[in-house]
Short mmCIF file of N, CA, C and O in Angstrom, two decimals:
data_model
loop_
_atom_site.label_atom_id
_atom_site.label_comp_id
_atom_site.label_asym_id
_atom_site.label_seq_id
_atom_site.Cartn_x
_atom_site.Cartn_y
_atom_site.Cartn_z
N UNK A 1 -47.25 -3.80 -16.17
CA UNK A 1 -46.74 -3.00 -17.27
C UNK A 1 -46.21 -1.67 -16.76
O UNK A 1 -45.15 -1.22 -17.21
N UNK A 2 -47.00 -0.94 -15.73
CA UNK A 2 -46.46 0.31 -15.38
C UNK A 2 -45.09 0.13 -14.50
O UNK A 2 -44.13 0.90 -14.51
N UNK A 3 -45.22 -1.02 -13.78
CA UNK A 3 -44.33 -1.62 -12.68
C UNK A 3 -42.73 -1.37 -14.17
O UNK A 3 -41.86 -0.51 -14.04
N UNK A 4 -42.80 -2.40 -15.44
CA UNK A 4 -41.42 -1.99 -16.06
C UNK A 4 -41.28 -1.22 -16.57
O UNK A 4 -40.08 -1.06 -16.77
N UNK A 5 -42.15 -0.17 -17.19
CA UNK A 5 -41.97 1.20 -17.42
C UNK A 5 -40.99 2.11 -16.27
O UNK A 5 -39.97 2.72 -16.58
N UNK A 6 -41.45 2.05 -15.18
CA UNK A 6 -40.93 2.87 -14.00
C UNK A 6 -38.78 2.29 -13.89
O UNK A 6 -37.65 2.76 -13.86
N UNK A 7 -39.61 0.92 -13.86
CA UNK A 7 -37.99 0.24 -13.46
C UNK A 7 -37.18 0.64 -14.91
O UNK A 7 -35.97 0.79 -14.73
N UNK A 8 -37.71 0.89 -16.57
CA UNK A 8 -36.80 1.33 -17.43
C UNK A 8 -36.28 2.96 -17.15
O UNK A 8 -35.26 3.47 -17.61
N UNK A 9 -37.13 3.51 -16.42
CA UNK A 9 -36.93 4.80 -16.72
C UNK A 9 -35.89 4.97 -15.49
O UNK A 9 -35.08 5.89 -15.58
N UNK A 10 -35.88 3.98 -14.17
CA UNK A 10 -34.99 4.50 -13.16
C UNK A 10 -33.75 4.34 -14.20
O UNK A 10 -33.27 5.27 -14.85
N UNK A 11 -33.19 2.53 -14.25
CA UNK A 11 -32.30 2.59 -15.07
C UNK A 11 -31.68 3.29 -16.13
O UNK A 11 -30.47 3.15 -16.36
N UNK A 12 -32.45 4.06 -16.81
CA UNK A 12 -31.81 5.21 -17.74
C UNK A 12 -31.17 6.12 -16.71
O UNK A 12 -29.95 6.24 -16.74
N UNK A 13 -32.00 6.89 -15.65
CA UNK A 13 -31.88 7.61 -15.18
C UNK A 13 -30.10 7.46 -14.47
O UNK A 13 -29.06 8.05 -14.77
N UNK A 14 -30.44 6.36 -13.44
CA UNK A 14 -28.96 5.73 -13.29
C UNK A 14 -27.43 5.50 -13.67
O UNK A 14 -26.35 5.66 -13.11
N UNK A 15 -28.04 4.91 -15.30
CA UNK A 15 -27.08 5.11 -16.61
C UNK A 15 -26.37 6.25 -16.58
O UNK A 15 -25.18 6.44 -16.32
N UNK A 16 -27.44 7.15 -16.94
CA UNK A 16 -26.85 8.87 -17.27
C UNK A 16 -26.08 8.80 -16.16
O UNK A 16 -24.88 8.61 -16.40
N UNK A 17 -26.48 8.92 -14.67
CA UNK A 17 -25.76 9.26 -13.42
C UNK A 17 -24.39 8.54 -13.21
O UNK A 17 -23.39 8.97 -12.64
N UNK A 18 -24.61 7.30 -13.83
CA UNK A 18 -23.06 6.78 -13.74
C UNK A 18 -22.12 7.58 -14.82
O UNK A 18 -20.99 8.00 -14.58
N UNK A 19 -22.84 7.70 -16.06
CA UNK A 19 -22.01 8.25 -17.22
C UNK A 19 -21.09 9.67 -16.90
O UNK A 19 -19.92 9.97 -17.09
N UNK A 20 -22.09 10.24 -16.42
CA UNK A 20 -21.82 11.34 -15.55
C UNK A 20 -20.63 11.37 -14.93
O UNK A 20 -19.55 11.83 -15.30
N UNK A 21 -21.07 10.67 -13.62
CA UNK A 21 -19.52 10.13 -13.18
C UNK A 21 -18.38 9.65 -13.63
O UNK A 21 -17.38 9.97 -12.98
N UNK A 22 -18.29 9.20 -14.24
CA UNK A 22 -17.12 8.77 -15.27
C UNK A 22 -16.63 9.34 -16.32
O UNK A 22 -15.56 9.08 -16.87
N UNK A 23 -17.69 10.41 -16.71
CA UNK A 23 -16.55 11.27 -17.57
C UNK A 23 -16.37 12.90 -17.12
O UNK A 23 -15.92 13.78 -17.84
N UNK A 24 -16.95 13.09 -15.45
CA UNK A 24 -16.03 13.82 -14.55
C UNK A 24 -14.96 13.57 -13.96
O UNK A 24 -14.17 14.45 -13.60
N UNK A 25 -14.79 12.36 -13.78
CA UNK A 25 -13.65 11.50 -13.36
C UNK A 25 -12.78 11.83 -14.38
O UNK A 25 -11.65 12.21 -14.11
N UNK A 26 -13.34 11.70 -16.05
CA UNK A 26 -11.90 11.80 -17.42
C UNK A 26 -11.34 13.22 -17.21
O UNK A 26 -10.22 13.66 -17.49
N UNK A 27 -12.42 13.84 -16.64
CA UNK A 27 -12.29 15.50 -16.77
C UNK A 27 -11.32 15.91 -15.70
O UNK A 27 -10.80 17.01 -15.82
N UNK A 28 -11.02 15.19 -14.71
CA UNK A 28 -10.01 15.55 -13.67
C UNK A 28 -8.80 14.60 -14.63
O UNK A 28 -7.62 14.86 -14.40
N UNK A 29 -8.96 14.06 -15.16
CA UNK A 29 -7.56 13.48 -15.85
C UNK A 29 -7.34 14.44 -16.90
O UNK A 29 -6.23 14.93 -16.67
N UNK A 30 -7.78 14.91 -17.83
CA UNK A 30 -7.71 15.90 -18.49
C UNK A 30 -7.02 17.10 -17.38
O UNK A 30 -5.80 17.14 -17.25
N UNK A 31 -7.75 17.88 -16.76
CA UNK A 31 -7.39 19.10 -16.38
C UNK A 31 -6.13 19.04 -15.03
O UNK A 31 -5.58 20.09 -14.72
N UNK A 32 -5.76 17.73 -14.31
CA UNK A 32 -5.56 18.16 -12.90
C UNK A 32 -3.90 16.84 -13.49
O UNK A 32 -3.99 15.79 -14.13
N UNK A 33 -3.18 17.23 -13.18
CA UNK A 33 -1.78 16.61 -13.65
C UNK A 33 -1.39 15.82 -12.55
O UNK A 33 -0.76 14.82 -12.86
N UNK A 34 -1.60 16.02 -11.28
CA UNK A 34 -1.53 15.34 -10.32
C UNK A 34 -2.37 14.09 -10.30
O UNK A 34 -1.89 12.97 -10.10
N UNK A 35 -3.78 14.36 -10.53
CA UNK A 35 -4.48 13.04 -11.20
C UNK A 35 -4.13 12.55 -11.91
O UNK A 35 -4.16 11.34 -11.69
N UNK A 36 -3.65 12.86 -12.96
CA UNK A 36 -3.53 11.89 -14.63
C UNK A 36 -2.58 11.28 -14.01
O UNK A 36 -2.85 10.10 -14.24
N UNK A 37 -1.21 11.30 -13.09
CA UNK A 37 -0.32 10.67 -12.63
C UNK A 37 -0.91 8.97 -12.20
O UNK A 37 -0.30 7.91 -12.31
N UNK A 38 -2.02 9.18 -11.80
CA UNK A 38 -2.45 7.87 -11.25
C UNK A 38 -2.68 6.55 -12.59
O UNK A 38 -2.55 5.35 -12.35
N UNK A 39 -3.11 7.24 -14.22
CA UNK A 39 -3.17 6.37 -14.91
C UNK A 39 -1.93 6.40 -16.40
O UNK A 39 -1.82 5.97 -17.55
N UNK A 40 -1.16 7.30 -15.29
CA UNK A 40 0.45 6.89 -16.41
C UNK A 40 0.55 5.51 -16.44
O UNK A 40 0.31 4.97 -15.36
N UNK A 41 0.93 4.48 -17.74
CA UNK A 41 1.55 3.61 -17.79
C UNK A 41 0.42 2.59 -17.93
O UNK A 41 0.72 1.55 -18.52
N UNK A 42 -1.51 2.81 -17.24
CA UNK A 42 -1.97 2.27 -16.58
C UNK A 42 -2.90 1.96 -18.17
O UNK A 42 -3.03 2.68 -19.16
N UNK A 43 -3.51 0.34 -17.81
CA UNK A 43 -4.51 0.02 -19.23
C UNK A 43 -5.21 -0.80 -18.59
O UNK A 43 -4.89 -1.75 -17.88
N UNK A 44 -6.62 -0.16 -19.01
CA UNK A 44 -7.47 -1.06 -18.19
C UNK A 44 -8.66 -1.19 -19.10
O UNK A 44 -8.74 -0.20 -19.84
N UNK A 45 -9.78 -2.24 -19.34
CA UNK A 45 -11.38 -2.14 -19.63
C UNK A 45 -11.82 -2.72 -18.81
O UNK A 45 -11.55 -3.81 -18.31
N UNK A 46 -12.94 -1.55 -18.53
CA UNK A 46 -13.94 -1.44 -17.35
C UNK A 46 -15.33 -2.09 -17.97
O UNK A 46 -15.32 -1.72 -19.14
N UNK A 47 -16.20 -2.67 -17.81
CA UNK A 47 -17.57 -2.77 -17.73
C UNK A 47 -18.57 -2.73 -17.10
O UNK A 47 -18.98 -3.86 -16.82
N UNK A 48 -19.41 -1.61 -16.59
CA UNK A 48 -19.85 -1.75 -15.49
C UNK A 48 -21.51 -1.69 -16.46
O UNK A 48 -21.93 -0.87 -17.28
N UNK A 49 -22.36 -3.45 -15.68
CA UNK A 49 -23.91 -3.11 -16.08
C UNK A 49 -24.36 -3.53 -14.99
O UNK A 49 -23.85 -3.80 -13.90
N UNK A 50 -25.90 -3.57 -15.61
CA UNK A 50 -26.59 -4.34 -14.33
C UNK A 50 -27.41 -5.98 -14.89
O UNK A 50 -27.80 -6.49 -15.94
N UNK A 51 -27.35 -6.24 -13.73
CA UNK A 51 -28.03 -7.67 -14.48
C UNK A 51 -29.35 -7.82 -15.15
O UNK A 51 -29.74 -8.78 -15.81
N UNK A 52 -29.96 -6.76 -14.89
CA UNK A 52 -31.40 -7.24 -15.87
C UNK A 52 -30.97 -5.64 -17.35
O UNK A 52 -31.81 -4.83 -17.73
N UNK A 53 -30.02 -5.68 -17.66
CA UNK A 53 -29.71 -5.69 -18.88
C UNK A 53 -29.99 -3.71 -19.00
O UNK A 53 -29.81 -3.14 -20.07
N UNK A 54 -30.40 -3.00 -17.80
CA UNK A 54 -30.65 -1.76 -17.97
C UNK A 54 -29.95 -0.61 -17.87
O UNK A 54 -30.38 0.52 -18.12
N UNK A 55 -28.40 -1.05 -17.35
CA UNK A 55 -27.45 -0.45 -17.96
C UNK A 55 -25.98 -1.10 -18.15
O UNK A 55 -25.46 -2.06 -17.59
N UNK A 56 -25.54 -0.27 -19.08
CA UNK A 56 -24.35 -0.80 -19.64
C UNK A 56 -23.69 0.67 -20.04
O UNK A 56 -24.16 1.60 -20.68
N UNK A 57 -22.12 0.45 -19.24
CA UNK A 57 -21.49 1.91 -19.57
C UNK A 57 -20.00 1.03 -19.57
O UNK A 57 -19.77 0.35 -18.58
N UNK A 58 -19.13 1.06 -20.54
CA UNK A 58 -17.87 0.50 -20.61
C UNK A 58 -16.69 2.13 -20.28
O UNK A 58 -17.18 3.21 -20.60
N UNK A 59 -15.31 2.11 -19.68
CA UNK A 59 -14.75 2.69 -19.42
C UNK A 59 -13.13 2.22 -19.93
O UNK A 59 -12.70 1.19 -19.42
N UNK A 60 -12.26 2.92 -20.87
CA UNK A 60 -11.51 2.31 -21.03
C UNK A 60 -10.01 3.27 -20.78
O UNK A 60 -9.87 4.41 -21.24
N UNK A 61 -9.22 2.72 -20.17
CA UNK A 61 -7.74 3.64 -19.93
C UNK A 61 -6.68 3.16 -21.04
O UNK A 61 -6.45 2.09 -21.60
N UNK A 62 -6.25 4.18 -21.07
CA UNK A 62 -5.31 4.05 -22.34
C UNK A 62 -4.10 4.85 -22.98
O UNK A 62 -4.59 5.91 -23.35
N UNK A 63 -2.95 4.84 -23.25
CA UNK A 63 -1.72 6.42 -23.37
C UNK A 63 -2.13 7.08 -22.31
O UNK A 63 -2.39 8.19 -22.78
N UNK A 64 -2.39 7.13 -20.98
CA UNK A 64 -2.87 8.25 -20.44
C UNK A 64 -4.19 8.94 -20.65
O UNK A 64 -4.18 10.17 -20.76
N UNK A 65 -5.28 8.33 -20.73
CA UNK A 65 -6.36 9.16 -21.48
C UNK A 65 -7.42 7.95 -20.64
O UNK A 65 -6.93 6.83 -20.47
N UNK A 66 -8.46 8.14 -20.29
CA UNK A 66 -9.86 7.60 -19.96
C UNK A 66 -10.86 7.89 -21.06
O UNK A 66 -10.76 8.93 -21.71
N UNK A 67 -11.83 7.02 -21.29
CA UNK A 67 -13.27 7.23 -22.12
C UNK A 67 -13.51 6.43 -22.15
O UNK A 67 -12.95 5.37 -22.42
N UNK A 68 -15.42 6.97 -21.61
CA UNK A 68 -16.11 6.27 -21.26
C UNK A 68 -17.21 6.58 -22.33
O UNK A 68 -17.64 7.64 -22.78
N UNK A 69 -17.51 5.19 -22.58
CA UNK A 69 -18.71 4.63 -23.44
C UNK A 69 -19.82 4.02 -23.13
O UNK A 69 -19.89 3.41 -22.06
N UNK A 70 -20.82 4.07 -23.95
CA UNK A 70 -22.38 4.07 -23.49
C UNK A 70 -22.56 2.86 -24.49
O UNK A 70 -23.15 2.85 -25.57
N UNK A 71 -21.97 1.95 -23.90
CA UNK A 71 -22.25 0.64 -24.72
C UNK A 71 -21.15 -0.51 -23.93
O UNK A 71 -20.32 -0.21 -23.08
N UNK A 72 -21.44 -2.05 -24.55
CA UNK A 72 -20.57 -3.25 -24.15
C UNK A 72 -18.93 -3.00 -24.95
O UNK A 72 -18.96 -2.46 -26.05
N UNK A 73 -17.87 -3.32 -24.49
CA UNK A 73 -17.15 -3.42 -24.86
C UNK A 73 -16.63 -5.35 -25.21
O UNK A 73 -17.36 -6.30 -24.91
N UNK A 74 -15.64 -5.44 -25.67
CA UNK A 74 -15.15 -6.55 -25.53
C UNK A 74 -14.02 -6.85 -24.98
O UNK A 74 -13.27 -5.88 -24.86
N UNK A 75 -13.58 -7.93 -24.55
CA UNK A 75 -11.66 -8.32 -24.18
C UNK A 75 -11.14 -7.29 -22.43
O UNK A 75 -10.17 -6.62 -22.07
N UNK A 76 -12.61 -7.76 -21.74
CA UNK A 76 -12.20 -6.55 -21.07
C UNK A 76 -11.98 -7.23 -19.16
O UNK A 76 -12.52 -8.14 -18.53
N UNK A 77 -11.19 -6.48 -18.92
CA UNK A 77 -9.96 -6.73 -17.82
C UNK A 77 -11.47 -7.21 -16.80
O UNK A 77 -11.74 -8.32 -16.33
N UNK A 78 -12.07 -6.18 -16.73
CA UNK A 78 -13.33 -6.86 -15.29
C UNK A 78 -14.58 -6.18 -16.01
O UNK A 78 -14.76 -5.12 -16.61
N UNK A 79 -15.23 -7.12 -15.74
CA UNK A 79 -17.21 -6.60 -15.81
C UNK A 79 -17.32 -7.12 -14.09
O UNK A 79 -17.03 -8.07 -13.37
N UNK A 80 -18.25 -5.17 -14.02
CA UNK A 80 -18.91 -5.25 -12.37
C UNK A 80 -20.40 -5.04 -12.68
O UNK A 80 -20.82 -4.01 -13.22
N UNK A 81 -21.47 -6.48 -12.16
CA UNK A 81 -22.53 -6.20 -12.89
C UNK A 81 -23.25 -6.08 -11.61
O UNK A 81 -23.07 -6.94 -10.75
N UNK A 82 -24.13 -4.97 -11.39
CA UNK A 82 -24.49 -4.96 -10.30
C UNK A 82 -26.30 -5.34 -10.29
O UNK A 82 -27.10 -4.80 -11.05
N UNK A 83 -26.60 -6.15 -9.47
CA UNK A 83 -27.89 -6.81 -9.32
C UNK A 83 -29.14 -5.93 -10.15
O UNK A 83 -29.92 -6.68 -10.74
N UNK A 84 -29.39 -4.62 -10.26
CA UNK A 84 -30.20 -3.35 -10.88
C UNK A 84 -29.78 -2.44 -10.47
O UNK A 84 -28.76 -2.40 -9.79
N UNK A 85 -30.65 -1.26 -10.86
CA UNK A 85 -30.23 0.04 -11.03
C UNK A 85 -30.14 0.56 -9.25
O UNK A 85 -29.43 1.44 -8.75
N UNK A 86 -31.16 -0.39 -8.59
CA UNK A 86 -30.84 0.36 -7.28
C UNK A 86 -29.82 0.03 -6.35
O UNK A 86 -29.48 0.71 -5.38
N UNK A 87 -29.32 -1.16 -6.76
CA UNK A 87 -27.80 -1.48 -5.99
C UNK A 87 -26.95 -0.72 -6.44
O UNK A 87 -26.17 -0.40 -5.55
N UNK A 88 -26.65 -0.16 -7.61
CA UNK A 88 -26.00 0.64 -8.33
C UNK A 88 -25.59 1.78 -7.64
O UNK A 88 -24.42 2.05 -7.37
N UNK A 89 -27.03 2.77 -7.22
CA UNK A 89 -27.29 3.47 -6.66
C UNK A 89 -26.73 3.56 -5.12
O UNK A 89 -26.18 4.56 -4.65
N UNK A 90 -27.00 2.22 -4.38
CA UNK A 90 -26.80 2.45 -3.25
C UNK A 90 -25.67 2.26 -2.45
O UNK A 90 -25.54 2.26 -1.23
N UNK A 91 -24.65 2.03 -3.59
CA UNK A 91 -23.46 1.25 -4.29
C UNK A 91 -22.44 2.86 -4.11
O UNK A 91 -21.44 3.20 -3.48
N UNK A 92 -23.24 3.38 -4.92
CA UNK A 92 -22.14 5.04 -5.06
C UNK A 92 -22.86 5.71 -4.25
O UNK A 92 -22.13 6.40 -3.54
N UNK A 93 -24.34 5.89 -3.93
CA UNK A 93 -24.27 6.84 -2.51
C UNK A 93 -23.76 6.78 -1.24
O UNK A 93 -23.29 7.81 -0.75
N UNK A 94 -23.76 5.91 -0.71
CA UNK A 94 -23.21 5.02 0.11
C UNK A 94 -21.81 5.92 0.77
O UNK A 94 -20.78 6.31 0.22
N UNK A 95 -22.14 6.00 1.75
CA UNK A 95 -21.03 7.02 2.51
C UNK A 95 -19.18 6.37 2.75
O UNK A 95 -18.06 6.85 2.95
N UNK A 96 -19.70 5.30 2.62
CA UNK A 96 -18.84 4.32 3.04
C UNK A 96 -18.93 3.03 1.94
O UNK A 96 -19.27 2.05 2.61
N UNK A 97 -18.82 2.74 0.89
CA UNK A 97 -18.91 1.93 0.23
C UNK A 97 -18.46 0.11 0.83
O UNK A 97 -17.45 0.05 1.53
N UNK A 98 -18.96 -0.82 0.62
CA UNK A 98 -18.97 -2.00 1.15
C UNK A 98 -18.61 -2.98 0.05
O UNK A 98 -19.37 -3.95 0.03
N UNK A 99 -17.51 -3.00 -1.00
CA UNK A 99 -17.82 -3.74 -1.79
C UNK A 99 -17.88 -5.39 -1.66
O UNK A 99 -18.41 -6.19 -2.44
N UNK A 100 -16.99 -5.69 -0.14
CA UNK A 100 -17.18 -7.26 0.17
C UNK A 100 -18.50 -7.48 0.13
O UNK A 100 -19.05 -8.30 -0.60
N UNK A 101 -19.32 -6.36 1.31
CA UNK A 101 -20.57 -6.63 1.70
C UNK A 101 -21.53 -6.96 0.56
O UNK A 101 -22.18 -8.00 0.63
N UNK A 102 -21.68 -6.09 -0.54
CA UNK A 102 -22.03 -5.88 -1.58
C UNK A 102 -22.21 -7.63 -2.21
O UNK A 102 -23.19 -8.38 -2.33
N UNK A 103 -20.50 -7.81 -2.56
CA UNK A 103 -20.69 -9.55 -3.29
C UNK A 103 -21.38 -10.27 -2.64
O UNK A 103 -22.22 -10.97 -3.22
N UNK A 104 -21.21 -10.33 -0.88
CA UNK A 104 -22.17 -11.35 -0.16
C UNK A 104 -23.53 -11.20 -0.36
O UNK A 104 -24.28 -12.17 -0.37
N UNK A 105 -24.06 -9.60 -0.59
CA UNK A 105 -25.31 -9.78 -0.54
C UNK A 105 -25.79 -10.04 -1.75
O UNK A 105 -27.00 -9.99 -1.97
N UNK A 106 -24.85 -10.38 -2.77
CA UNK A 106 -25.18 -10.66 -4.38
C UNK A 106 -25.47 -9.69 -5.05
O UNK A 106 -25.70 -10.04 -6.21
N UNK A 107 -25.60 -8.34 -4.88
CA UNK A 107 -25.95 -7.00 -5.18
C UNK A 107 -24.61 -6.78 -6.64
O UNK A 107 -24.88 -6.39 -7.78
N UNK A 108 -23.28 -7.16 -6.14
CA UNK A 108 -22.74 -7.18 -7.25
C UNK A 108 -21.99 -8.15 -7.72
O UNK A 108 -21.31 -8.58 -6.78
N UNK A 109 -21.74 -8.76 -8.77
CA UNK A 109 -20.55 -10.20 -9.18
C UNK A 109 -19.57 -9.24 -10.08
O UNK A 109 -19.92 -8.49 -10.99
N UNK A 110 -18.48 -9.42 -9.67
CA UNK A 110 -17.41 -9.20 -10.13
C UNK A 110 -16.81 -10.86 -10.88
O UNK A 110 -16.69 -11.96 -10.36
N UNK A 111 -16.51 -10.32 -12.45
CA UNK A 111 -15.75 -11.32 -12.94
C UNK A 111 -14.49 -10.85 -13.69
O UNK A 111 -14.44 -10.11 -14.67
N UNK A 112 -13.31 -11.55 -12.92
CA UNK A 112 -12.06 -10.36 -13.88
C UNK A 112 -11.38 -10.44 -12.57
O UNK A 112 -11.66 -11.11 -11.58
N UNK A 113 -10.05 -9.27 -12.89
CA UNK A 113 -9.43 -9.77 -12.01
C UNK A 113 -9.20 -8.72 -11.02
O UNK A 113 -8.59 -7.73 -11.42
N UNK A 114 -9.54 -8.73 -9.94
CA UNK A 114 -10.16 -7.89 -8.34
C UNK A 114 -9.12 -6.80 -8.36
O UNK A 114 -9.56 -5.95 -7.59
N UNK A 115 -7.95 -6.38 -8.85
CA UNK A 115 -7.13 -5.82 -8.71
C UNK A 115 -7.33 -4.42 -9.76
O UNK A 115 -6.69 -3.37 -9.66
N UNK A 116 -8.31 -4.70 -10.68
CA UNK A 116 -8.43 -3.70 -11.76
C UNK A 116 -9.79 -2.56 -10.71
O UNK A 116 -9.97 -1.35 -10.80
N UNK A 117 -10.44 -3.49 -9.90
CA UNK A 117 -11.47 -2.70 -9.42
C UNK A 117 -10.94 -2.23 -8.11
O UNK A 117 -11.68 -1.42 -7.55
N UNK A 118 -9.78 -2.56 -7.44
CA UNK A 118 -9.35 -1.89 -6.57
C UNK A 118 -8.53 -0.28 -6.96
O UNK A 118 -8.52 0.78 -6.35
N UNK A 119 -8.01 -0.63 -8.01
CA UNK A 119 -6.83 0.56 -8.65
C UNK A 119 -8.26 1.55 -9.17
O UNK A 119 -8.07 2.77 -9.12
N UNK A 120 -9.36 1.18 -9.56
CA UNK A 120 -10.78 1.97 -10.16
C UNK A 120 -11.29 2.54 -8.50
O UNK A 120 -11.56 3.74 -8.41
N UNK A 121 -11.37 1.86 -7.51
CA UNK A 121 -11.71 2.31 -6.23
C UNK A 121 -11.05 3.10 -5.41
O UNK A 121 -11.51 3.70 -4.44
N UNK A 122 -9.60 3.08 -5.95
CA UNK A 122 -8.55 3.78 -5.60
C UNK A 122 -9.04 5.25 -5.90
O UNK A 122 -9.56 5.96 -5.05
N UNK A 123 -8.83 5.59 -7.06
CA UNK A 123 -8.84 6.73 -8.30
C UNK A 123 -10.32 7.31 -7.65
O UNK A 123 -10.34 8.32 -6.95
N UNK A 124 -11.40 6.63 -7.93
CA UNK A 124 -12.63 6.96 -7.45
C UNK A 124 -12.35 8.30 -5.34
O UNK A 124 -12.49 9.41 -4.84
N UNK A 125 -11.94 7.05 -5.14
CA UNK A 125 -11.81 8.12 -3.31
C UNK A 125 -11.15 8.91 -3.71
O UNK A 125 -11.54 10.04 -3.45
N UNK A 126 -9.65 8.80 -4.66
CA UNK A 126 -8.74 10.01 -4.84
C UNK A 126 -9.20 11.25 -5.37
O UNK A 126 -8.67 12.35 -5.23
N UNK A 127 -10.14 10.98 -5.94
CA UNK A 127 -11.06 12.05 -6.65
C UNK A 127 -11.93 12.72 -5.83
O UNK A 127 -12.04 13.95 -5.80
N UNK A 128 -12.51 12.00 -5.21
CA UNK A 128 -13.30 12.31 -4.19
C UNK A 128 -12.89 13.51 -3.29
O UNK A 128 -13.56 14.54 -3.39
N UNK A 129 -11.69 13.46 -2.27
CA UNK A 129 -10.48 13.75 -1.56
C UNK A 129 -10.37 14.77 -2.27
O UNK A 129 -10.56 15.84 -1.70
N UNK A 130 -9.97 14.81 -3.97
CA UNK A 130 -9.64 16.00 -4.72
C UNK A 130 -10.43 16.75 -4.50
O UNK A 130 -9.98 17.79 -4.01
N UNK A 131 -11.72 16.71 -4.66
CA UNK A 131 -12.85 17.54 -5.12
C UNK A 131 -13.33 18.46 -3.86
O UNK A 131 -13.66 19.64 -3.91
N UNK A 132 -13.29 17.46 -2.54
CA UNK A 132 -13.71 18.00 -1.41
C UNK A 132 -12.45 18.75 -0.23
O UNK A 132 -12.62 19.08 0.95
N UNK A 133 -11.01 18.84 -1.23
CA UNK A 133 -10.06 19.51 -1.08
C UNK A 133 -9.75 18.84 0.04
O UNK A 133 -9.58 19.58 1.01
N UNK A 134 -9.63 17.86 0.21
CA UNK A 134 -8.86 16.90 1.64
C UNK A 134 -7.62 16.38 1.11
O UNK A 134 -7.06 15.34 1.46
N UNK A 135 -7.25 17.17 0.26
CA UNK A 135 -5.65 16.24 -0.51
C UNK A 135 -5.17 17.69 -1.08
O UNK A 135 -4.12 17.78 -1.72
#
């Protein structure tokens, strides 16, 4: 019992931390014009959970605009469900992200079509680059 108490509370914790991320990410589309350039034209739904059901954060692009939601969406371009909250984790700390490595080790299943999470992996480093002024 204490054992899924702990594992609900990482997963929240996680949740928030992704949410986080993703609507600092909207916030460089909002403020930085050079960013928003990347999702002119661009329409995408994102789903990113985990498999034992402890988080769920949908992301959707749209006119130029990102928002991200704290819930399932439907009709949506890719769901990236990653094994729990700590692949998640080790997923975005990760100095070097591995996402082949990742599917082999089953940590994440991607269903949808691989090209929506590359243009999302794209944006993600570009931001990155932004933030740590290497661009």
């Amino acid at each position: 019992m204490l054992k899924e108490i702990f594992e609900s509370f990482d997963s929240e914790i996680t949740e928030e931390f992704l949410e986080l991320l993703l609507n600092a990410m909207g916030l460089f589309f909002v403020f930085s014009r050079e960013f928003r350039r990347q999702i002119e034209g661009f329409e995408g739904r994102y789903l990113f959970r985990s498999r034992d059901g402890g988080i769920t954060i949908s992301t959707v692009f749209k006119d130029g605009k990102m928002k991200v939601k704290e819930k399932e969406i439907s009709n949506t371009d890719i769901i990236i469900s990653f094994k729990n909250a700590k692949a998640l984790r080790d997923f975005i700390f990760s100095p070097k992200p591995d996402i082949l490595g990742s599917i082999l080790r089953q940590d994440v299943v991607v269903d949808g079509n691989l090209n929506y999470m590359y243009k999302f992996a794209y944006m993600a480093k570009r931001l990155q680059l932004m933030a740590t002024g290497q661009v």
